[in-house]
Short mmCIF file of C-alpha atoms and ligand atoms in Angstrom, two decimals:
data_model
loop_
_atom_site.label_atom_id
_atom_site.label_comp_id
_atom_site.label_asym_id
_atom_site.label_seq_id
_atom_site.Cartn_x
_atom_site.Cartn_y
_atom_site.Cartn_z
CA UNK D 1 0.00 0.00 0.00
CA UNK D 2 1.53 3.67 -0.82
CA UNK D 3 1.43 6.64 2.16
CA UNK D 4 -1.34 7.89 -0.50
CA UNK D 5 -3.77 5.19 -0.10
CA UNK D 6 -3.31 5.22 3.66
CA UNK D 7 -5.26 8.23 3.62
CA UNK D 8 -7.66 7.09 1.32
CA UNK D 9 -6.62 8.09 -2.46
CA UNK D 10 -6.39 5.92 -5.50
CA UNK D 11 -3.57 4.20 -6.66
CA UNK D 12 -2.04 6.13 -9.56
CA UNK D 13 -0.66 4.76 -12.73
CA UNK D 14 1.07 7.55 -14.33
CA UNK D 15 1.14 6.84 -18.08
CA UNK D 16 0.95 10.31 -19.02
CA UNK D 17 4.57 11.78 -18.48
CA UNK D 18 5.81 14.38 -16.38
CA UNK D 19 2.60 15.55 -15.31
CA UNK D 20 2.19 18.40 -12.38
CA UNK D 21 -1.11 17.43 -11.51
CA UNK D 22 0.34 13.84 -10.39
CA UNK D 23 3.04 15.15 -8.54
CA UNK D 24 5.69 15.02 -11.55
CA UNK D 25 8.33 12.70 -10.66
CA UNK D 26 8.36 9.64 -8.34
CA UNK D 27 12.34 10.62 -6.83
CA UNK D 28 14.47 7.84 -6.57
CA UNK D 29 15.27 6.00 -2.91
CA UNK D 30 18.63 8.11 -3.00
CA UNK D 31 16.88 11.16 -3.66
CA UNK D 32 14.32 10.37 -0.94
CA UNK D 33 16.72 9.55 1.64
CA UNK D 34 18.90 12.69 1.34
CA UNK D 35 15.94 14.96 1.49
CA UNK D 36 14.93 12.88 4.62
CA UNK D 37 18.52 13.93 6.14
CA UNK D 38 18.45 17.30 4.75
CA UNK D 39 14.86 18.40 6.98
CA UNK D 40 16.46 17.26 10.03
CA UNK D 41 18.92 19.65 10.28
CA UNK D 42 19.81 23.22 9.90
CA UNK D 43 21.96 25.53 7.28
CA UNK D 44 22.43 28.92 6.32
CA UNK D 45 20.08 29.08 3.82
CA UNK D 46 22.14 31.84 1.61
CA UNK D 47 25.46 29.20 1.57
CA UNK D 48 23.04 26.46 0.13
CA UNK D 49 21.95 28.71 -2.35
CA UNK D 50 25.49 29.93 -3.39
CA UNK D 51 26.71 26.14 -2.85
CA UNK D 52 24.13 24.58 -4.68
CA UNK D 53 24.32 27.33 -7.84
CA UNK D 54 28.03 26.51 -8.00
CA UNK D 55 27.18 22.68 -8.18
CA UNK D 56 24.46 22.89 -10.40
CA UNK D 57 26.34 25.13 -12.57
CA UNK D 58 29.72 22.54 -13.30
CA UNK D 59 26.62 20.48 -14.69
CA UNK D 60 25.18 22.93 -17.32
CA UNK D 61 28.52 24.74 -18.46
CA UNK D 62 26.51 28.12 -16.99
CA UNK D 63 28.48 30.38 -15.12
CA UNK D 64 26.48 30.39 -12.17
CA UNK D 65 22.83 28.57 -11.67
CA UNK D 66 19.91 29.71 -9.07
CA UNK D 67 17.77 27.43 -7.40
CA UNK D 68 13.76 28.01 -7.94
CA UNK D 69 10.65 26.39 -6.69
CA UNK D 70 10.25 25.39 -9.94
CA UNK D 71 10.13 26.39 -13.66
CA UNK D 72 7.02 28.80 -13.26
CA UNK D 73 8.91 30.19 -10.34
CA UNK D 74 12.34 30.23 -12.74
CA UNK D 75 10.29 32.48 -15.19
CA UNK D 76 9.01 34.66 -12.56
CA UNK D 77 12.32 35.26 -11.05
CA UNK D 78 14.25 36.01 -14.31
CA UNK D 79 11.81 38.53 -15.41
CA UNK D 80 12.27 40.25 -12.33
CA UNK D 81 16.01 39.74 -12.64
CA UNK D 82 16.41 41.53 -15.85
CA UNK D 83 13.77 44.60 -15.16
CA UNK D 84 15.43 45.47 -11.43
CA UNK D 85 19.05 44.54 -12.31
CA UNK D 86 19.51 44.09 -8.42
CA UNK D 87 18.84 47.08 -7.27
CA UNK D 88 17.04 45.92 -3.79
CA UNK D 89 14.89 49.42 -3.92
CA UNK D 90 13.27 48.03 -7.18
CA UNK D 91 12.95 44.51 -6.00
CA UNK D 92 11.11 45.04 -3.14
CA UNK D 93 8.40 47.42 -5.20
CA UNK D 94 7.86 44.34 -7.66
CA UNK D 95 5.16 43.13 -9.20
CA UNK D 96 4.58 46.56 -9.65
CA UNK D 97 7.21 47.95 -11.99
CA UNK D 98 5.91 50.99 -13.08
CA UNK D 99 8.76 53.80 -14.38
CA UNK D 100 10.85 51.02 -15.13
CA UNK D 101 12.31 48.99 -18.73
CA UNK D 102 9.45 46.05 -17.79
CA UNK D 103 8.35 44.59 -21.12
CA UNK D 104 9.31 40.98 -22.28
CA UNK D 105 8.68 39.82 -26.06
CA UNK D 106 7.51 36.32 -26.53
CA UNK D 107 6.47 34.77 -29.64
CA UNK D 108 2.78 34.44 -30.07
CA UNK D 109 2.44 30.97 -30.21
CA UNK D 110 4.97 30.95 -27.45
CA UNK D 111 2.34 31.41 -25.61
CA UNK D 112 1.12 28.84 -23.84
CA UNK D 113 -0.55 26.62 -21.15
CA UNK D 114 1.81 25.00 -18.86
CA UNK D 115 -1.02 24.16 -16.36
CA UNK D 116 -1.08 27.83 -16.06
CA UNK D 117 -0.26 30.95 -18.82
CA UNK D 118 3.30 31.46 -19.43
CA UNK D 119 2.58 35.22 -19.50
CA UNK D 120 1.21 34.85 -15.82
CA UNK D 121 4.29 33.96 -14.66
CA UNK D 122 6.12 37.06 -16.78
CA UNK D 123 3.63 39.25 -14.85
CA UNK D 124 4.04 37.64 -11.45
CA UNK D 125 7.76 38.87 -11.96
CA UNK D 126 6.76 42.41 -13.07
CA UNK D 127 7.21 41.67 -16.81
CA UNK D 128 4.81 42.82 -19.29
CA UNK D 129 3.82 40.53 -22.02
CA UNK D 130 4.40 41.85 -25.52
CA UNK D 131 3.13 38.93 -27.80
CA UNK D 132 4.43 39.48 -31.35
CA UNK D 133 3.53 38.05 -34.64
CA UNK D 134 0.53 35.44 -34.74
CA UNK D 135 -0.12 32.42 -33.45
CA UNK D 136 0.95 30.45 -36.29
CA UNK D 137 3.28 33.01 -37.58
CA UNK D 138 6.26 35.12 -36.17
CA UNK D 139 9.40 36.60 -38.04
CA UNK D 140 12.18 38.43 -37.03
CA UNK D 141 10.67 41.60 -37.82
CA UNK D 142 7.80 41.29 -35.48
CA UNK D 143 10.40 40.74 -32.54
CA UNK D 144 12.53 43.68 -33.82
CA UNK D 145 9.82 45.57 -34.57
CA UNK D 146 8.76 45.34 -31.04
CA UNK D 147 11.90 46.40 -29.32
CA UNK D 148 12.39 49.67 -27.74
CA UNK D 149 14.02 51.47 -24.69
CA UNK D 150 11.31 49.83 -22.03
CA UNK D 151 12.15 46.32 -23.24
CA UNK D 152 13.56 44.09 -20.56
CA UNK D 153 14.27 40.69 -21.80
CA UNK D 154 13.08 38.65 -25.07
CA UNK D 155 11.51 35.02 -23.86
CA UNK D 156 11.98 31.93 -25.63
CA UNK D 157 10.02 28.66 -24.86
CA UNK D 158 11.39 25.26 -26.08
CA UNK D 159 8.38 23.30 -24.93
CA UNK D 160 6.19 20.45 -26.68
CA UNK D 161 3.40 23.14 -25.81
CA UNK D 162 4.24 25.81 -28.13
CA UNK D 163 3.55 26.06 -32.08
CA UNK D 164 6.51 23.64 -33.69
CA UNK D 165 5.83 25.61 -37.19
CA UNK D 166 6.43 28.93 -38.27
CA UNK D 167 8.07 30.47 -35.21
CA UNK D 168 11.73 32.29 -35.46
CA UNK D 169 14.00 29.83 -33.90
CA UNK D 170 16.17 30.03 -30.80
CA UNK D 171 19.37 30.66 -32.62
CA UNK D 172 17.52 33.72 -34.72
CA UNK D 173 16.01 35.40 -31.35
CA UNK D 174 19.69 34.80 -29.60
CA UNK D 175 21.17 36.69 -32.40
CA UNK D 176 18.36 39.43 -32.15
CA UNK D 177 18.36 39.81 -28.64
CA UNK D 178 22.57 39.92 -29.03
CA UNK D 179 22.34 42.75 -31.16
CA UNK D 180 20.33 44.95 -29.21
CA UNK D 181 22.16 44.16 -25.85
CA UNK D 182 19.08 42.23 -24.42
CA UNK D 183 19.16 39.39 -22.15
CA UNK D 184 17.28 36.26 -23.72
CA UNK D 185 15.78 34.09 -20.95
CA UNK D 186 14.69 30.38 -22.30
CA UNK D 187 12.43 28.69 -20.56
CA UNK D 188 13.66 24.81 -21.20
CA UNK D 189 11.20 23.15 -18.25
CA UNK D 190 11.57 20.06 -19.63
CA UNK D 191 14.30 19.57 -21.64
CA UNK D 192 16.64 16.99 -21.72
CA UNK D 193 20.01 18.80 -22.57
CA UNK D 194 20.97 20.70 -19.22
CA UNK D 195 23.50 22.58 -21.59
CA UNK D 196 22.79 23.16 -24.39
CA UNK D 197 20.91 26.36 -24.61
CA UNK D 198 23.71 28.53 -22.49
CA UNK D 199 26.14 27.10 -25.19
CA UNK D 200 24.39 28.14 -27.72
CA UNK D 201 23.89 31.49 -26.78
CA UNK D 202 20.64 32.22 -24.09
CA UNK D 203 21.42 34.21 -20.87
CA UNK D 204 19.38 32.58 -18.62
CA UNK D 205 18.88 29.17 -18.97
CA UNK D 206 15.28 28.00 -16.75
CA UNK D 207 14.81 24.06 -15.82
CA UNK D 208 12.10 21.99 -13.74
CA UNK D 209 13.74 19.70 -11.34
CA UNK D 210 11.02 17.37 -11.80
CA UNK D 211 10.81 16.89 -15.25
CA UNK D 212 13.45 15.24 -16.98
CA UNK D 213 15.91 15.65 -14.44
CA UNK D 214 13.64 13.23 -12.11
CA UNK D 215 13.75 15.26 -8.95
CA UNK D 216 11.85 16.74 -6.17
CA UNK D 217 9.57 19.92 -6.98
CA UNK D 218 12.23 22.35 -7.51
CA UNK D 219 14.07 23.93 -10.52
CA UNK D 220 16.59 26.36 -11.18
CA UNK D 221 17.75 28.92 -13.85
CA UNK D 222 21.55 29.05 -15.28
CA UNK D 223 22.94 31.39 -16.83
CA UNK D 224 25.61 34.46 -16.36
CA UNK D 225 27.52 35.37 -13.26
CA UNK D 226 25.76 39.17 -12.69
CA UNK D 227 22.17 38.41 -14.56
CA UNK D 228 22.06 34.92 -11.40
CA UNK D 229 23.06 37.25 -8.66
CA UNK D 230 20.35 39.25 -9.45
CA UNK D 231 17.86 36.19 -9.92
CA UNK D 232 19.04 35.25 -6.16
CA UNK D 233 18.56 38.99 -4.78
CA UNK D 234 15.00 38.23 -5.65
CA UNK D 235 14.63 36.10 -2.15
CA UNK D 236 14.49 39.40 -1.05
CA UNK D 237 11.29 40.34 -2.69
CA UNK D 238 8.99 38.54 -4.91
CA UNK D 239 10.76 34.85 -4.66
CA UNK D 240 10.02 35.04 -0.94
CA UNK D 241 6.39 33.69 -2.16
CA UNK D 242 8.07 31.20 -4.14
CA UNK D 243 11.12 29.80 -1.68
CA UNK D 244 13.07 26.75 -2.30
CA UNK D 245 13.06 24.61 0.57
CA UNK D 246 16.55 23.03 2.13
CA UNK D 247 15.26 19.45 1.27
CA UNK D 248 14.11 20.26 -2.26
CA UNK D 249 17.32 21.79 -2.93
CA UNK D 250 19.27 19.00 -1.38
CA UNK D 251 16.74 16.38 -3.41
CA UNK D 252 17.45 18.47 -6.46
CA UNK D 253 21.24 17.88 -6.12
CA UNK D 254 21.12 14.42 -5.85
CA UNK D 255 18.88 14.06 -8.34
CA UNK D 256 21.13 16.34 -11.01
CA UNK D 257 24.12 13.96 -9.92
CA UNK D 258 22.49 10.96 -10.56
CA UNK D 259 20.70 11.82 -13.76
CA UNK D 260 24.26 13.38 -15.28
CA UNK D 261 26.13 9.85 -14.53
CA UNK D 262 22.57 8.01 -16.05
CA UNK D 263 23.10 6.66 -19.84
CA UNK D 264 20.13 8.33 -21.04
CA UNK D 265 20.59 7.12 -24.33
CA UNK D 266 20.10 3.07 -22.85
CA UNK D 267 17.43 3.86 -20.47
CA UNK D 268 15.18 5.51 -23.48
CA UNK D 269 15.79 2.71 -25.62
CA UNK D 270 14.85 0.24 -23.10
CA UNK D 271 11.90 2.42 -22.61
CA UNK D 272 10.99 1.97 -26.48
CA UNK D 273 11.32 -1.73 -25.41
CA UNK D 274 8.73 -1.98 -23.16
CA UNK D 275 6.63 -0.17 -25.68
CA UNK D 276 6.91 -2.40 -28.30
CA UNK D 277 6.46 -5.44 -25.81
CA UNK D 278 2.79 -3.35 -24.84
CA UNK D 279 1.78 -3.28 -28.79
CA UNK D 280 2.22 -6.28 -29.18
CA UNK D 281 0.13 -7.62 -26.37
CA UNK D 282 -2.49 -5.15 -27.42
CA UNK D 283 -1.59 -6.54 -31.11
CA UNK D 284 -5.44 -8.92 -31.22
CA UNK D 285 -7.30 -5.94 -30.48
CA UNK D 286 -8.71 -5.05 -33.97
CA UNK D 287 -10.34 -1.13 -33.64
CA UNK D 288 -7.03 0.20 -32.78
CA UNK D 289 -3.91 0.68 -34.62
CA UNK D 290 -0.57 1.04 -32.56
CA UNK D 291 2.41 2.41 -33.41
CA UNK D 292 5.98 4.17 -31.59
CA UNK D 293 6.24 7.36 -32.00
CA UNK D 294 9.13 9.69 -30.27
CA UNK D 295 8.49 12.68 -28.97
CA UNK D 296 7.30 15.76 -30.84
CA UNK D 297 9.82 18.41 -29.42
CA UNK D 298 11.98 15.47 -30.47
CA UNK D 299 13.45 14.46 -27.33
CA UNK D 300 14.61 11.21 -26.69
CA UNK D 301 11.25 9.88 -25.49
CA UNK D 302 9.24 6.73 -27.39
CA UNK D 303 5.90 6.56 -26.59
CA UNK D 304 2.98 4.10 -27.86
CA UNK D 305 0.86 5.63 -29.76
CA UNK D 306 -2.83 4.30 -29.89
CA UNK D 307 -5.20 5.30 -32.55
CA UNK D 308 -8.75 4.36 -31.85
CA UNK D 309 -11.29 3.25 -34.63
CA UNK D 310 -13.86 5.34 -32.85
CA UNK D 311 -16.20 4.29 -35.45
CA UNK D 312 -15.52 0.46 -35.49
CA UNK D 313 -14.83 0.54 -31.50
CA UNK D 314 -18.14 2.56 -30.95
CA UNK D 315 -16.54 4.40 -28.04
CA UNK D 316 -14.32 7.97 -28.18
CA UNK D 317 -10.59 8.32 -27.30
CA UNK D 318 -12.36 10.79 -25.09
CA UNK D 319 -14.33 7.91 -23.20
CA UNK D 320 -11.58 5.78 -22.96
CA UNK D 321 -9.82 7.85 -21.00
CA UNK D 322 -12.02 8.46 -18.98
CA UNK D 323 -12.49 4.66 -18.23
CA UNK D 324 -8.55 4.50 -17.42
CA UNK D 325 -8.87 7.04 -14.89
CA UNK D 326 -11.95 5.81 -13.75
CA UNK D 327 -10.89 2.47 -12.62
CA UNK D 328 -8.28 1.34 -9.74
CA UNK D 329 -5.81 1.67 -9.72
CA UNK D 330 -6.30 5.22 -12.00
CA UNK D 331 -4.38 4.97 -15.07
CA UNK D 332 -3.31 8.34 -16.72
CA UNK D 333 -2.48 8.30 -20.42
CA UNK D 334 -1.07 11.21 -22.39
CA UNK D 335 -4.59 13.02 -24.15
CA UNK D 336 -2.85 15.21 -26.23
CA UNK D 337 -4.19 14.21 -29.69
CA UNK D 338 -7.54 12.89 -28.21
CA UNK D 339 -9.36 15.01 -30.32
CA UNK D 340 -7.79 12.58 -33.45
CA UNK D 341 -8.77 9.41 -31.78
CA UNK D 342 -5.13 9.20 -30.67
CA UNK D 343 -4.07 8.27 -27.22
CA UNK D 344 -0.68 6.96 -25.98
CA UNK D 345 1.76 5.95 -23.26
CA UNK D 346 4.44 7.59 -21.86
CA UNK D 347 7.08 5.21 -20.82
CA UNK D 348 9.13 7.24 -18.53
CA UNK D 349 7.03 6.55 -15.28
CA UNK D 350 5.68 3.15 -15.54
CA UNK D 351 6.92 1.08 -12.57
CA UNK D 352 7.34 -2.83 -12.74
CA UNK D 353 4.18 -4.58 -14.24
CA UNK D 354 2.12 -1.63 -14.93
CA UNK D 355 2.14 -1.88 -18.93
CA UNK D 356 0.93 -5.10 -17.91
CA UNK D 357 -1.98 -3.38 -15.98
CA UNK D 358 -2.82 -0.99 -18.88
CA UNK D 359 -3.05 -3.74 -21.34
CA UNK D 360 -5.48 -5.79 -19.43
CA UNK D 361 -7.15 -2.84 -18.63
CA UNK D 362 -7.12 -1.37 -22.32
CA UNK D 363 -8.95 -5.03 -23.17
CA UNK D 364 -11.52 -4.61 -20.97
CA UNK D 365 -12.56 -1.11 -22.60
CA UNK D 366 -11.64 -1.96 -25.70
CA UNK D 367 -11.77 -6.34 -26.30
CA UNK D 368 -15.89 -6.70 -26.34
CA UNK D 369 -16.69 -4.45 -29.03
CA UNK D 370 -14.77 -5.65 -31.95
CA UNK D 371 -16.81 -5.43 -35.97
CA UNK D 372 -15.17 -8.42 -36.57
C1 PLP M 401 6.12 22.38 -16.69
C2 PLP M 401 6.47 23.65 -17.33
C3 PLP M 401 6.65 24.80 -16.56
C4 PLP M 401 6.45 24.80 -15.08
O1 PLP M 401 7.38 23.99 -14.44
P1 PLP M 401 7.25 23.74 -12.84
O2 PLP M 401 8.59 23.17 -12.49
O3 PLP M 401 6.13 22.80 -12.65
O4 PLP M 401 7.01 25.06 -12.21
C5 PLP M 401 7.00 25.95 -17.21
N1 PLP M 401 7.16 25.99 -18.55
C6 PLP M 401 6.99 24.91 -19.33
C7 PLP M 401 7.18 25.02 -20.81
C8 PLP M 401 6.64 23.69 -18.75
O5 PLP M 401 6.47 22.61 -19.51
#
């Protein structure tokens, strides 16, 4: 029995990925344990900070990293970074910003639903908003176009969430923001590659620590020696709301260590493994069709994609859902493309015989009603 059914809840199967609203990431045993040792005791909470920054920073290649509650926190913080530049007067006026450089271009189909509005999170930090181009549509000239001498930051988001098409791409807004002597934040949640966008030219770098990097709920941003000092300084003010705890942080380091030494690369294609060993036990079922599909920000993730005959079945990819959750233990798939009869399974957070679970389960809904 898990400490969550002691009180009462459902079982979770978490099919659906790195998912917020089911707590993220299940942290490994070593992860648990030093959080466990890290509440019992006591630490100057600015040292951690500074220690853990210098750790998490020999990771990414960044000059110097900041720990966050999280990504939405990360995004907060950075905006607030850039418009008060440290200056503790300005920090503790935030959110409101008024008289100062406060506006923050994002891409209009950079903007997104997380769980919540990206552009919440650039107002929560005093930022305001200015969505360029349209949502299917953005070029260079709308983001150039919309820089003048109040402009704070430019915001790029590498996220499945965003449009894939027609947007200008990282390296393109790096240049612009270059240029004009503008710090571009990237918002990189869930990305795999803890480096790559600092290499390649962002100046604040923003991660979820429980996302790919498997940990605790925490985050942090990377990036520049001055633009991080100011991202800490924000403690001070508006991150006060939004604190890191000891454990979290200590979680988060353990986490970062472990997932660094992981081979990736072998755990994602055993992953894909386990997906093709589900299709083909879900192979006799004849109103779906099943294929593996990797991820469509293209990270290394393989997931099985099930595309429902809702015709032939005579029930929705909308209903079957539902039954997955419905049951116990709950079973959460990825609903994504449920609007095109698609649904599929993420890998990534399946524990021992639950693919067996969802197949049995996915027979039930799915085994009576054949056309055969
Ligand atoms: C998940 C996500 C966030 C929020 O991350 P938290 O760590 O849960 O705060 C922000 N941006 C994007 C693109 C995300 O996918």
């Amino acid at each position: 029995m898990t400490i969550y059914e002691s009180l009462g809840l459902k079982k979770v199967i978490n099919a659906s990925g790195k998912m917020t609203a089911l707590g993220a990431s299940a942290v490994k045993k070593e992860v648990a344990e030093y959080m466990a040792q890290a509440a019992q005791e006591y630490v100057e909470i600015d040292s951690l900070i500074d220690k853990a920054g210098e750790i998490i920073a020999s990771y990414t290649g960044a000059e110097d990293a900041c720990v966050t509650l999280g990504a939405a926190a990360g995004i907060a913080i950075s905006v607030a970074a850039c418009i008060t530049k440290g200056n503790l007067k300005l920090i503790e006026q935030l959110p409101n910003s008024e008289g100062m450089p406060n506006e923050i271009i994002i891409q209009k189909g950079h903007s997104v639903n997380f769980g919540a509005p990206i552009v919440q999170m650039v107002s929560l930090g005093g930022g305001k908003p200015i969505e360029v181009g349209q949502a299917n549509k953005t070029e260079p000239f709308h983001i150039e176009g919309a820089i003048n001498d109040k402009t704070a930051a430019l915001l790029f988001i590498k996220s499945h969430h965003t449009v894939q098409k027609g947007m200008v791409s990282f390296q393109a807004m790096a240049d612009i923001a270059h240029r004009n002597n503008l710090p571009l934040i990237v918002d990189a949640a869930a990305e795999e590659d803890i480096k790559k966008y600092y290499q390649e030219g962002a100046d604040l770098v923003i991660y979820s620590g429980g996302k790919a990097i498997g940990g605790p709920t925490s985050g942090f941003i990377c990036g520049e020696k001055e633009l991080i000092s100011w991202c800490k300084k924000q403690y001070k003010g508006i991150g006060r709301a939004m604190k890191a705890s000891k454990e979290s942080i200590m979680g988060l380091l353990k986490a970062i260590e472990l997932y660094v030494s992981e081979d990736n690369h072998a755990i994602a294609l055993e992953n894909k493994k386990k997906m093709e060993k589900l299709a083909q036990s879900l192979a006799d079922l004849k109103n779906i069709n099943i294929s593996i599909k990797q991820d469509e920000a293209g990270r290394e993730i393989y997931r099985a994609e099930i595309k429902i005959n809702e015709k032939a079945a005579n029930i929705t990819a909308y209903d079957v859902i539902e039954k997955l959750k419905c049951g116990n233990p709950s079973i959460y798939v990825r609903d994504h493309y449920a609007n095109l009869g698609i649904i599929s399974i993420d890998p990534r957070n399946l524990k021992e015989n639950d693919d067996e679970i969802i197949a049995s389960r996915l027979h039930e809904i799915l085994g009576g009603k054949t056309n055969a």
